[in-house]
Amino acid sequence: MTLRRQVQFWLLSLAVFCAFLYVFSGVLLPFVAGMAVAYLLDPVCDRLERIGIGRMWATLTILLGFIFILVLFFILLLPVLGDQLAKFLENFPDLVRQLQGLLSKNFGSGLAAAAGIDADDLQATMTNLIGQGASFVGKLAQSLWSGGQALLSILSLFVITPVVAFYLLLDWDRMVERIDSWLPRDHQDQIRELAAEMDAAVAGFVRGQVSVCLILGTFYAVALAVVGLNFGLLIGMGAGLVSFIPFVGAGLGLVLSVGVALVQFWPDWPWIVAVASVFAVGQFLEGNILQPKLVGDSTGLHPVTLMFALFAFGYLFGFVGMLIAVPAAAMIGVLARFALRQYLASPLYRGTGHPAPVREDSVKE
């Protein structure tokens, strides 16, 4: 088969796969979630097998434990988070008005003098900006809440996902061997190398980042609750779960928590500083301990690339697209670096008479 025919075959396969995702995105959620659960838990199952537990019993033990933790979350934490979210959305307009009045009363004249504009104009501008921001955050929160309600109302997510995860986890090694047997013989070693690099990238980010998000969410929630911040559990958990996007989770959490703290604690500055310090400590832990230890540099994903992937896949395929955005971006990054290595080693780049070796660091993002 010529190179042109091979390129046409793989491009056609990619187009069919994307069309399949687009057409069936509405029913793929429990299956994609089941695949994600199986992928995350497969290393644990392999470790249990190595100590002498059969694959069937290892799969049952892990999946039952996972379901038990999930049920505890829905019984213990979800009602509290849902109650805080409902109250937050209900009180959000009043919180914004109080914050706007507090800032205008205590800082408006100083900001107006520094900016060289009239105090009334500055207050009107602040009111407009805060109102627009409040409207955006309110609509976003309401859409997420309604989407969460719709998601929770889908019984198939809780019925089909565990079944899919069980069968995939039980047959994971056999599926890998079967897919390996389908690889083109002429390119088998190269595809295996690329697949191993993709697996390292996806596993390094997904498994590591899930741990980072859970640890940060727990830390932020507990710390803000100890400080006594209203809606602290909700803000902390939300900031932790969005921490897979660099600086976004901590930034949103800091803005929301400091805004609530100003309304709640003013003029007691120590409590406001304590709220801000929670996120300063969290960022220190994330940047110096959690990220290097649990995630590392295995993905090669730039933060901008990650954000673009989330928006692009979410726009194209909805919530299912957001689930597959990070793994897909990591795989595309591996393929892009491979294509760049091939280009830098080809006469198309070197021309004639320049057989320079390709440096590995020249193809990293």
Tab-separated table of N, CA and C in Angstrom, residues 13-104:
chain	number	residue	atom	x	y	z
A	13	SER	N	-10.748	6.999	8.467
A	13	SER	CA	-11.083	6.392	9.757
A	13	SER	C	-11.314	7.458	10.816
A	14	LEU	N	-10.469	8.503	10.816
A	14	LEU	CA	-10.641	9.594	11.777
A	14	LEU	C	-11.957	10.325	11.537
A	15	ALA	N	-12.292	10.565	10.268
A	15	ALA	CA	-13.552	11.241	9.950
A	15	ALA	C	-14.755	10.420	10.399
A	16	VAL	N	-14.693	9.105	10.189
A	16	VAL	CA	-15.793	8.236	10.624
A	16	VAL	C	-15.919	8.258	12.150
A	17	PHE	N	-14.797	8.238	12.841
A	17	PHE	CA	-14.818	8.254	14.301
A	17	PHE	C	-15.412	9.561	14.823
A	18	CYS	N	-15.012	10.698	14.245
A	18	CYS	CA	-15.563	11.992	14.670
A	18	CYS	C	-17.057	12.079	14.363
A	19	ALA	N	-17.460	11.564	13.199
A	19	ALA	CA	-18.881	11.562	12.861
A	19	ALA	C	-19.672	10.695	13.839
A	20	PHE	N	-19.101	9.565	14.239
A	20	PHE	CA	-19.750	8.692	15.209
A	20	PHE	C	-19.940	9.422	16.544
A	21	LEU	N	-18.889	10.116	17.007
A	21	LEU	CA	-19.003	10.875	18.250
A	21	LEU	C	-20.068	11.957	18.144
A	22	TYR	N	-20.111	12.638	17.010
A	22	TYR	CA	-21.072	13.738	16.848
A	22	TYR	C	-22.504	13.220	16.820
A	23	VAL	N	-22.741	12.121	16.100
A	23	VAL	CA	-24.103	11.609	15.949
A	23	VAL	C	-24.607	11.006	17.255
A	24	PHE	N	-23.741	10.264	17.958
A	24	PHE	CA	-24.183	9.530	19.146
A	24	PHE	C	-23.728	10.169	20.452
A	25	SER	N	-23.332	11.454	20.413
A	25	SER	CA	-22.834	12.104	21.632
A	25	SER	C	-23.887	12.139	22.735
A	26	GLY	N	-25.158	12.133	22.365
A	26	GLY	CA	-26.211	12.185	23.360
A	26	GLY	C	-26.366	10.920	24.185
A	27	VAL	N	-25.872	9.780	23.681
A	27	VAL	CA	-26.041	8.511	24.402
A	27	VAL	C	-24.709	7.902	24.824
A	28	LEU	N	-23.610	8.585	24.540
A	28	LEU	CA	-22.296	8.009	24.820
A	28	LEU	C	-21.813	8.239	26.242
A	29	LEU	N	-22.468	9.146	26.986
A	29	LEU	CA	-21.939	9.542	28.285
A	29	LEU	C	-21.690	8.364	29.232
A	30	PRO	N	-22.661	7.471	29.489
A	30	PRO	CA	-22.373	6.371	30.425
A	30	PRO	C	-21.283	5.431	29.936
A	31	PHE	N	-21.148	5.274	28.608
A	31	PHE	CA	-20.112	4.386	28.070
A	31	PHE	C	-18.728	5.025	28.183
A	32	VAL	N	-18.646	6.323	27.875
A	32	VAL	CA	-17.366	7.019	28.025
A	32	VAL	C	-16.968	7.085	29.497
A	33	ALA	N	-17.947	7.332	30.378
A	33	ALA	CA	-17.651	7.347	31.811
A	33	ALA	C	-17.184	5.979	32.284
A	34	GLY	N	-17.811	4.904	31.781
A	34	GLY	CA	-17.382	3.558	32.141
A	34	GLY	C	-15.969	3.259	31.673
A	35	MET	N	-15.638	3.695	30.453
A	35	MET	CA	-14.272	3.512	29.949
A	35	MET	C	-13.266	4.278	30.803
A	36	ALA	N	-13.629	5.505	31.204
A	36	ALA	CA	-12.723	6.298	32.032
A	36	ALA	C	-12.494	5.639	33.385
A	37	VAL	N	-13.561	5.118	33.991
A	37	VAL	CA	-13.430	4.440	35.282
A	37	VAL	C	-12.544	3.203	35.151
A	38	ALA	N	-12.774	2.420	34.086
A	38	ALA	CA	-11.964	1.215	33.876
A	38	ALA	C	-10.496	1.569	33.660
A	39	TYR	N	-10.230	2.614	32.897
A	39	TYR	CA	-8.853	3.027	32.640
A	39	TYR	C	-8.166	3.479	33.924
A	40	LEU	N	-8.895	4.239	34.760
A	40	LEU	CA	-8.315	4.737	36.000
A	40	LEU	C	-8.015	3.617	36.991
A	41	LEU	N	-8.878	2.584	37.007
A	41	LEU	CA	-8.754	1.532	38.014
A	41	LEU	C	-7.946	0.322	37.548
A	42	ASP	N	-7.595	0.254	36.269
A	42	ASP	CA	-6.865	-0.910	35.766
A	42	ASP	C	-5.526	-1.133	36.481
A	43	PRO	N	-4.719	-0.085	36.762
A	43	PRO	CA	-3.454	-0.345	37.483
A	43	PRO	C	-3.677	-0.965	38.860
A	44	VAL	N	-4.745	-0.562	39.557
A	44	VAL	CA	-5.034	-1.150	40.862
A	44	VAL	C	-5.384	-2.622	40.708
A	45	CYS	N	-6.161	-2.935	39.665
A	45	CYS	CA	-6.528	-4.329	39.405
A	45	CYS	C	-5.287	-5.166	39.085
A	46	ASP	N	-4.366	-4.609	38.322
A	46	ASP	CA	-3.133	-5.327	37.994
A	46	ASP	C	-2.302	-5.612	39.250
A	47	ARG	N	-2.269	-4.658	40.180
A	47	ARG	CA	-1.511	-4.865	41.409
A	47	ARG	C	-2.140	-5.962	42.260
A	48	LEU	N	-3.454	-5.999	42.315
A	48	LEU	CA	-4.118	-7.071	43.061
A	48	LEU	C	-3.857	-8.430	42.424
A	49	GLU	N	-3.794	-8.453	41.098
A	49	GLU	CA	-3.475	-9.711	40.412
A	49	GLU	C	-2.075	-10.179	40.756
A	50	ARG	N	-1.140	-9.240	40.880
A	50	ARG	CA	0.250	-9.618	41.161
A	50	ARG	C	0.418	-10.213	42.553
A	51	ILE	N	-0.508	-9.924	43.464
A	51	ILE	CA	-0.393	-10.512	44.802
A	51	ILE	C	-1.233	-11.783	44.934
A	52	GLY	N	-1.788	-12.260	43.809
A	52	GLY	CA	-2.444	-13.554	43.815
A	52	GLY	C	-3.947	-13.549	43.757
A	53	ILE	N	-4.581	-12.388	43.647
A	53	ILE	CA	-6.038	-12.319	43.551
A	53	ILE	C	-6.446	-12.461	42.079
A	54	GLY	N	-7.439	-13.277	41.799
A	54	GLY	CA	-7.891	-13.470	40.433
A	54	GLY	C	-8.483	-12.196	39.850
A	55	ARG	N	-8.479	-12.120	38.514
A	55	ARG	CA	-8.962	-10.918	37.840
A	55	ARG	C	-10.426	-10.626	38.178
A	56	MET	N	-11.243	-11.664	38.230
A	56	MET	CA	-12.662	-11.475	38.526
A	56	MET	C	-12.858	-10.879	39.917
A	57	TRP	N	-12.215	-11.471	40.940
A	57	TRP	CA	-12.382	-10.979	42.295
A	57	TRP	C	-11.729	-9.605	42.475
A	58	ALA	N	-10.613	-9.379	41.816
A	58	ALA	CA	-9.980	-8.058	41.885
A	58	ALA	C	-10.890	-6.989	41.289
A	59	THR	N	-11.507	-7.311	40.148
A	59	THR	CA	-12.417	-6.370	39.507
A	59	THR	C	-13.619	-6.083	40.394
A	60	LEU	N	-14.204	-7.129	40.955
A	60	LEU	CA	-15.361	-6.948	41.835
A	60	LEU	C	-15.001	-6.117	43.059
A	61	THR	N	-13.867	-6.407	43.668
A	61	THR	CA	-13.452	-5.681	44.874
A	61	THR	C	-13.257	-4.199	44.586
A	62	ILE	N	-12.540	-3.900	43.511
A	62	ILE	CA	-12.249	-2.509	43.177
A	62	ILE	C	-13.518	-1.761	42.803
A	63	LEU	N	-14.354	-2.376	41.985
A	63	LEU	CA	-15.553	-1.689	41.525
A	63	LEU	C	-16.548	-1.479	42.664
A	64	LEU	N	-16.696	-2.462	43.537
A	64	LEU	CA	-17.586	-2.295	44.679
A	64	LEU	C	-17.076	-1.210	45.618
A	65	GLY	N	-15.757	-1.169	45.818
A	65	GLY	CA	-15.187	-0.096	46.632
A	65	GLY	C	-15.405	1.270	46.017
A	66	PHE	N	-15.231	1.364	44.693
A	66	PHE	CA	-15.454	2.624	43.991
A	66	PHE	C	-16.910	3.065	44.116
A	67	ILE	N	-17.840	2.126	43.929
A	67	ILE	CA	-19.269	2.449	44.039
A	67	ILE	C	-19.616	2.863	45.467
A	68	PHE	N	-19.015	2.191	46.454
A	68	PHE	CA	-19.275	2.529	47.856
A	68	PHE	C	-18.850	3.969	48.160
A	69	ILE	N	-17.661	4.363	47.691
A	69	ILE	CA	-17.190	5.731	47.907
A	69	ILE	C	-18.103	6.724	47.190
A	70	LEU	N	-18.532	6.383	45.969
A	70	LEU	CA	-19.411	7.265	45.209
A	70	LEU	C	-20.756	7.432	45.915
A	71	VAL	N	-21.292	6.340	46.436
A	71	VAL	CA	-22.570	6.419	47.154
A	71	VAL	C	-22.436	7.263	48.417
A	72	LEU	N	-21.327	7.094	49.141
A	72	LEU	CA	-21.098	7.924	50.326
A	72	LEU	C	-21.056	9.401	49.966
A	73	PHE	N	-20.422	9.708	48.831
A	73	PHE	CA	-20.364	11.100	48.389
A	73	PHE	C	-21.763	11.645	48.146
A	74	PHE	N	-22.584	10.869	47.421
A	74	PHE	CA	-23.928	11.349	47.107
A	74	PHE	C	-24.808	11.440	48.352
A	75	ILE	N	-24.564	10.588	49.340
A	75	ILE	CA	-25.393	10.612	50.553
A	75	ILE	C	-24.953	11.703	51.514
A	76	LEU	N	-23.619	11.865	51.687
A	76	LEU	CA	-23.116	12.761	52.714
A	76	LEU	C	-22.841	14.171	52.206
A	77	LEU	N	-22.194	14.289	51.047
A	77	LEU	CA	-21.736	15.597	50.600
A	77	LEU	C	-22.679	16.283	49.616
A	78	LEU	N	-23.268	15.508	48.706
A	78	LEU	CA	-24.063	16.144	47.657
A	78	LEU	C	-25.244	16.941	48.207
A	79	PRO	N	-25.989	16.443	49.202
A	79	PRO	CA	-27.073	17.280	49.733
A	79	PRO	C	-26.582	18.606	50.306
A	80	VAL	N	-25.432	18.570	51.014
A	80	VAL	CA	-24.888	19.803	51.585
A	80	VAL	C	-24.459	20.760	50.488
A	81	LEU	N	-23.750	20.228	49.476
A	81	LEU	CA	-23.308	21.077	48.370
A	81	LEU	C	-24.500	21.635	47.596
A	82	GLY	N	-25.523	20.802	47.374
A	82	GLY	CA	-26.707	21.275	46.667
A	82	GLY	C	-27.425	22.363	47.435
A	83	ASP	N	-27.520	22.216	48.751
A	83	ASP	CA	-28.166	23.238	49.576
A	83	ASP	C	-27.382	24.544	49.541
A	84	GLN	N	-26.040	24.450	49.641
A	84	GLN	CA	-25.231	25.664	49.578
A	84	GLN	C	-25.321	26.330	48.214
A	85	LEU	N	-25.362	25.523	47.151
A	85	LEU	CA	-25.466	26.091	45.812
A	85	LEU	C	-26.792	26.812	45.631
A	86	ALA	N	-27.885	26.211	46.099
A	86	ALA	CA	-29.191	26.856	45.976
A	86	ALA	C	-29.218	28.175	46.741
A	87	LYS	N	-28.682	28.195	47.964
A	87	LYS	CA	-28.654	29.426	48.749
A	87	LYS	C	-27.725	30.462	48.127
A	88	PHE	N	-26.589	29.984	47.562
A	88	PHE	CA	-25.649	30.916	46.922
A	88	PHE	C	-26.306	31.604	45.734
A	89	LEU	N	-26.992	30.834	44.887
A	89	LEU	CA	-27.671	31.425	43.736
A	89	LEU	C	-28.781	32.366	44.178
A	90	GLU	N	-29.466	32.029	45.262
A	90	GLU	CA	-30.559	32.868	45.756
A	90	GLU	C	-30.035	34.186	46.312
A	91	ASN	N	-28.907	34.139	47.024
A	91	ASN	CA	-28.352	35.332	47.670
A	91	ASN	C	-27.334	36.068	46.824
A	92	PHE	N	-27.012	35.535	45.633
A	92	PHE	CA	-25.943	36.116	44.827
A	92	PHE	C	-26.202	37.581	44.466
A	93	PRO	N	-27.411	37.967	44.017
A	93	PRO	CA	-27.629	39.399	43.709
A	93	PRO	C	-27.419	40.302	44.924
A	94	ASP	N	-27.899	39.885	46.100
A	94	ASP	CA	-27.693	40.697	47.306
A	94	ASP	C	-26.216	40.785	47.676
A	95	LEU	N	-25.492	39.672	47.527
A	95	LEU	CA	-24.058	39.696	47.809
A	95	LEU	C	-23.337	40.681	46.895
A	96	VAL	N	-23.708	40.696	45.624
A	96	VAL	CA	-23.064	41.606	44.673
A	96	VAL	C	-23.377	43.055	45.022
A	97	ARG	N	-24.625	43.343	45.378
A	97	ARG	CA	-24.982	44.715	45.738
A	97	ARG	C	-24.247	45.169	46.997
A	98	GLN	N	-24.160	44.295	47.973
A	98	GLN	CA	-23.446	44.650	49.199
A	98	GLN	C	-21.964	44.863	48.930
A	99	LEU	N	-21.372	44.012	48.103
A	99	LEU	CA	-19.954	44.153	47.772
A	99	LEU	C	-19.704	45.443	47.003
A	100	GLN	N	-20.586	45.768	46.079
A	100	GLN	CA	-20.432	46.992	45.303
A	100	GLN	C	-20.529	48.224	46.202
A	101	GLY	N	-21.504	48.209	47.117
A	101	GLY	CA	-21.635	49.334	48.038
A	101	GLY	C	-20.438	49.458	48.966
A	102	LEU	N	-19.929	48.329	49.448
A	102	LEU	CA	-18.776	48.349	50.340
A	102	LEU	C	-17.540	48.905	49.636
A	103	LEU	N	-17.291	48.450	48.411
A	103	LEU	CA	-16.124	48.928	47.667
A	103	LEU	C	-16.243	50.404	47.333
A	104	SER	N	-17.446	50.839	46.941
A	104	SER	CA	-17.632	52.251	46.598
A	104	SER	C	-17.464	53.142	47.818
